[in-house]
Short mmCIF file of C-alpha atoms in Angstrom, two decimals:
data_model
loop_
_atom_site.label_atom_id
_atom_site.label_comp_id
_atom_site.label_asym_id
_atom_site.label_seq_id
_atom_site.Cartn_x
_atom_site.Cartn_y
_atom_site.Cartn_z
CA UNK A 111 9.78 16.25 -0.12
CA UNK A 112 6.10 16.86 0.51
CA UNK A 113 4.33 17.49 3.78
CA UNK A 114 1.02 18.58 5.22
CA UNK A 115 0.31 20.64 8.33
CA UNK A 116 -3.04 20.55 10.07
CA UNK A 117 -2.96 22.99 12.95
CA UNK A 118 -4.72 21.92 16.10
CA UNK A 119 -6.07 18.47 16.83
CA UNK A 120 -9.66 19.28 17.69
CA UNK A 121 -12.34 21.67 16.45
CA UNK A 122 -15.75 22.07 18.05
CA UNK A 123 -18.68 23.87 16.39
CA UNK A 124 -22.38 24.22 17.03
CA UNK A 125 -24.87 22.54 14.77
CA UNK A 126 -25.64 24.93 11.91
CA UNK A 127 -22.38 26.86 12.28
CA UNK A 128 -19.64 27.20 9.70
CA UNK A 129 -17.04 24.44 9.60
CA UNK A 130 -13.46 25.48 8.75
CA UNK A 131 -10.64 22.95 8.91
CA UNK A 132 -7.23 24.25 7.93
CA UNK A 133 -4.59 22.53 5.84
CA UNK A 134 -1.27 23.88 4.61
CA UNK A 135 1.02 21.92 2.35
CA UNK A 136 4.64 21.93 1.27
CA UNK A 137 5.63 20.59 -2.10
CA UNK A 138 8.44 21.23 -4.56
CA UNK A 139 6.16 20.58 -7.54
CA UNK A 140 2.46 21.29 -8.22
CA UNK A 141 0.56 19.13 -5.77
CA UNK A 142 -2.48 16.97 -5.81
CA UNK A 143 -4.45 17.56 -2.61
CA UNK A 144 -7.07 15.49 -0.86
CA UNK A 145 -9.39 15.57 2.12
CA UNK A 146 -10.46 12.30 3.71
CA UNK A 147 -12.99 11.70 6.47
CA UNK A 148 -12.89 8.89 8.99
CA UNK A 149 -15.95 8.04 11.04
CA UNK A 150 -15.44 6.12 14.30
CA UNK A 151 -14.12 2.60 13.79
CA UNK A 152 -14.19 2.92 10.02
CA UNK A 153 -11.71 3.35 7.20
CA UNK A 154 -10.98 6.57 5.33
CA UNK A 155 -13.41 7.92 2.77
CA UNK A 156 -12.47 10.45 0.10
CA UNK A 157 -14.30 13.78 0.59
CA UNK A 158 -12.80 15.72 -2.29
CA UNK A 159 -9.64 16.17 -4.32
CA UNK A 160 -7.76 18.89 -6.18
CA UNK A 161 -5.95 17.79 -9.32
CA UNK A 162 -4.86 21.05 -10.97
CA UNK A 163 -8.21 21.89 -12.51
CA UNK A 164 -10.68 24.27 -10.80
CA UNK A 165 -9.27 25.78 -7.61
CA UNK A 166 -12.62 25.54 -5.80
CA UNK A 167 -13.45 21.89 -5.34
CA UNK A 168 -16.81 20.57 -4.23
CA UNK A 169 -17.07 17.24 -2.48
CA UNK A 170 -19.57 15.00 -0.83
CA UNK A 171 -21.87 15.93 2.07
CA UNK A 172 -21.75 19.66 1.27
CA UNK A 173 -18.03 20.12 1.86
CA UNK A 174 -15.77 22.18 -0.37
CA UNK A 175 -12.15 23.29 -0.38
CA UNK A 176 -10.22 26.02 -2.16
CA UNK A 177 -6.68 25.62 -3.44
CA UNK A 178 -4.65 28.80 -2.83
CA UNK A 179 -1.17 28.49 -4.27
CA UNK A 180 0.01 31.83 -2.84
CA UNK A 181 -0.89 30.67 0.66
CA UNK A 182 0.00 26.98 0.10
CA UNK A 183 -3.37 26.17 1.62
CA UNK A 184 -6.28 23.84 0.98
CA UNK A 185 -8.78 24.60 3.73
CA UNK A 186 -11.98 22.55 4.06
CA UNK A 187 -15.29 24.33 4.67
CA UNK A 188 -18.96 23.57 5.08
CA UNK A 189 -21.52 26.37 5.52
CA UNK A 190 -23.70 24.60 8.09
CA UNK A 191 -22.50 21.80 10.34
CA UNK A 192 -24.62 18.74 10.96
CA UNK A 193 -24.34 16.30 13.83
CA UNK A 194 -23.40 13.59 11.34
CA UNK A 195 -20.25 15.56 10.38
CA UNK A 196 -18.58 14.61 13.65
CA UNK A 197 -15.52 12.63 12.56
CA UNK A 198 -11.77 12.87 12.03
CA UNK A 199 -10.59 14.70 8.93
CA UNK A 200 -7.28 14.21 7.17
CA UNK A 201 -5.63 16.40 4.59
CA UNK A 202 -3.17 14.66 2.25
CA UNK A 203 -0.78 15.57 -0.57
CA UNK A 204 0.85 13.73 -3.42
CA UNK A 205 2.98 14.94 -6.32
CA UNK A 206 3.03 13.50 -9.80
CA UNK A 207 2.07 10.13 -11.15
CA UNK A 208 2.87 7.10 -8.99
CA UNK A 209 3.58 9.33 -6.03
CA UNK A 210 2.93 8.29 -2.45
CA UNK A 211 0.25 10.00 -0.39
CA UNK A 212 1.46 11.94 2.64
CA UNK A 213 -1.10 12.64 5.37
CA UNK A 214 -1.46 15.33 7.96
CA UNK A 215 -2.02 14.35 11.57
CA UNK A 216 -5.77 14.81 11.35
CA UNK A 217 -8.35 17.02 13.03
CA UNK A 218 -11.26 15.75 15.10
CA UNK A 219 -14.46 17.67 14.46
CA UNK A 220 -17.11 17.72 17.20
CA UNK A 221 -20.58 19.14 16.59
CA UNK A 222 -22.57 20.46 19.55
CA UNK A 223 -26.37 20.35 19.54
CA UNK B 176 -19.16 -4.13 -3.66
CA UNK B 177 -15.78 -3.42 -5.25
CA UNK B 178 -13.10 -2.27 -2.87
CA UNK B 179 -10.31 -3.23 -0.50
CA UNK B 180 -10.80 -6.10 1.94
CA UNK B 181 -8.67 -6.54 5.05
CA UNK B 182 -8.54 -9.49 7.40
CA UNK B 183 -8.68 -9.88 10.31
CA UNK B 184 -10.54 -6.87 11.71
CA UNK B 185 -9.23 -7.36 15.24
CA UNK B 186 -6.23 -9.24 16.65
CA UNK B 187 -4.49 -9.54 19.99
CA UNK B 188 -0.92 -10.85 20.00
CA UNK B 189 1.59 -11.59 22.69
CA UNK B 190 5.00 -9.99 22.45
CA UNK B 191 7.21 -12.05 20.16
CA UNK B 192 4.39 -13.72 18.25
CA UNK B 193 4.13 -13.42 14.50
CA UNK B 194 1.17 -12.80 12.25
CA UNK B 195 0.23 -11.76 8.74
CA UNK B 196 -2.35 -9.12 7.87
CA UNK B 197 -4.12 -9.82 4.62
CA UNK B 198 -5.30 -7.32 2.04
CA UNK B 199 -7.03 -7.86 -1.29
CA UNK B 200 -8.48 -5.45 -3.85
CA UNK B 201 -10.76 -6.19 -6.76
CA UNK B 202 -10.36 -2.94 -8.71
CA UNK B 203 -7.41 -4.07 -10.87
CA UNK B 204 -5.17 -1.43 -9.28
CA UNK B 205 -1.42 -1.68 -9.71
CA UNK B 206 -0.41 0.23 -6.57
CA UNK B 207 -1.06 -0.95 -3.02
CA UNK B 208 -0.04 0.46 0.35
CA UNK B 209 0.12 -0.35 4.04
CA UNK B 210 -0.32 2.44 6.59
CA UNK B 211 -0.48 2.49 10.34
CA UNK B 212 -2.62 4.96 12.26
CA UNK B 213 -1.71 6.09 15.76
CA UNK B 214 -3.40 8.82 17.84
CA UNK B 215 -1.99 12.25 17.03
CA UNK B 216 0.30 10.83 14.33
CA UNK B 217 -2.04 10.61 11.36
CA UNK B 218 -1.34 7.82 8.90
CA UNK B 219 2.23 6.76 8.29
CA UNK B 220 3.33 4.67 5.34
CA UNK B 221 4.92 1.32 6.21
CA UNK B 222 5.48 -0.29 2.79
CA UNK B 223 4.07 0.08 -0.67
CA UNK B 224 4.00 -1.81 -3.93
CA UNK B 225 3.88 0.13 -7.19
CA UNK B 226 3.21 -3.00 -9.21
CA UNK B 227 3.10 -6.77 -8.92
CA UNK B 228 6.54 -8.06 -8.00
CA UNK B 229 7.86 -4.81 -6.53
CA UNK B 230 7.85 -3.50 -2.97
CA UNK B 231 9.47 -0.48 -1.32
CA UNK B 232 9.91 0.85 2.18
CA UNK B 233 7.86 3.73 3.42
CA UNK B 234 8.35 5.98 6.42
CA UNK B 235 8.18 3.34 9.19
CA UNK B 236 9.22 -0.09 7.81
CA UNK B 237 11.18 -1.46 10.77
CA UNK B 238 9.68 -4.63 12.22
CA UNK B 239 7.56 -5.38 9.16
CA UNK B 240 7.81 -7.32 5.91
CA UNK B 241 5.47 -7.40 2.95
CA UNK B 242 4.60 -9.68 0.07
CA UNK B 243 2.86 -8.72 -3.14
CA UNK B 244 1.46 -12.14 -3.84
CA UNK B 245 -0.24 -11.15 -7.09
CA UNK B 246 -1.93 -8.07 -8.47
CA UNK B 247 -4.86 -8.40 -6.05
CA UNK B 248 -3.14 -9.25 -2.77
CA UNK B 249 -0.62 -7.41 -0.59
CA UNK B 250 0.14 -8.85 2.83
CA UNK B 251 1.93 -7.35 5.83
CA UNK B 252 3.88 -9.58 8.21
CA UNK B 253 5.01 -8.94 11.75
CA UNK B 254 7.76 -11.46 12.47
CA UNK B 255 8.14 -10.74 16.19
CA UNK B 256 5.44 -8.44 17.47
CA UNK B 257 6.29 -5.67 19.93
CA UNK B 258 3.96 -3.45 22.01
CA UNK B 259 5.07 -0.47 19.88
CA UNK B 260 3.29 -2.14 16.96
CA UNK B 261 -0.08 -1.78 18.67
CA UNK B 262 -1.96 0.28 16.10
CA UNK B 263 -4.68 0.33 13.49
CA UNK B 264 -3.42 -0.87 10.13
CA UNK B 265 -4.93 0.23 6.85
CA UNK B 266 -4.38 -1.20 3.42
CA UNK B 267 -5.09 0.98 0.39
CA UNK B 268 -4.92 0.75 -3.37
CA UNK B 269 -4.65 3.49 -5.96
CA UNK B 270 -6.14 3.95 -9.38
CA UNK B 271 -3.63 3.86 -12.17
CA UNK B 272 -4.43 7.10 -13.97
CA UNK B 273 -1.66 9.04 -12.28
CA UNK B 274 -2.08 9.98 -8.64
CA UNK B 275 -5.07 12.18 -9.23
CA UNK B 276 -7.65 9.63 -8.19
CA UNK B 277 -6.64 9.23 -4.57
CA UNK B 278 -6.67 5.99 -2.70
CA UNK B 279 -9.32 3.47 -1.73
CA UNK B 280 -8.93 2.25 1.83
CA UNK B 281 -9.89 -0.94 3.58
CA UNK B 282 -11.75 -0.82 6.87
CA UNK B 283 -8.64 -1.53 8.93
CA UNK B 284 -7.16 -4.10 11.30
CA UNK B 285 -7.00 -3.14 14.96
CA UNK B 286 -3.94 -4.87 16.42
CA UNK B 287 -3.04 -5.00 20.10
CA UNK B 288 0.30 -6.43 21.24
CA UNK B 289 0.47 -7.28 24.94
#
């Protein structure tokens, strides 16, 4: 079985500060990992994905994530937060072709002026 | 624009009423999914369809039925709505080149059961 843990439900940072959203996964086989962002009253948009190629993955809007097998982690970072980054962020895992996507519970990011 | 279209966007039902949520994708994807999103619970899989003509239960299927009408359309039916089914429902489809391409999501249906 596969699962994702996102510790905490809310993160608040100042504009211009580092953003770090944590994600740990559990999988019996090499995983595919994803980060999605959801802006208020909208659907989910793919930020970035890891598919067994480079361990450092760059996504849209300046976000990146690093796959660390030894730590079973896939943390999302952005060097400098912008007000427009305020949203809910979901980490997700799937394993193998035709596999279902399992989501974490999500983290709400707030950005203070 | 290509993508996943869900209708309706909002719905209020009385307990015991039935309704069908519609979903259509125009990306020629084989796999389609229905999720529900509740505060603090993330997204939970209700049903999915790996290909036209097949459907399977997900994590929380009770109280729901689905129909994969054709390759484009995947509908979710609530036969007798309950307040516990108040939620935001998302339909998604997945590219066919393995699972490495992630999902494309619709914009959601916000359902309230009173």
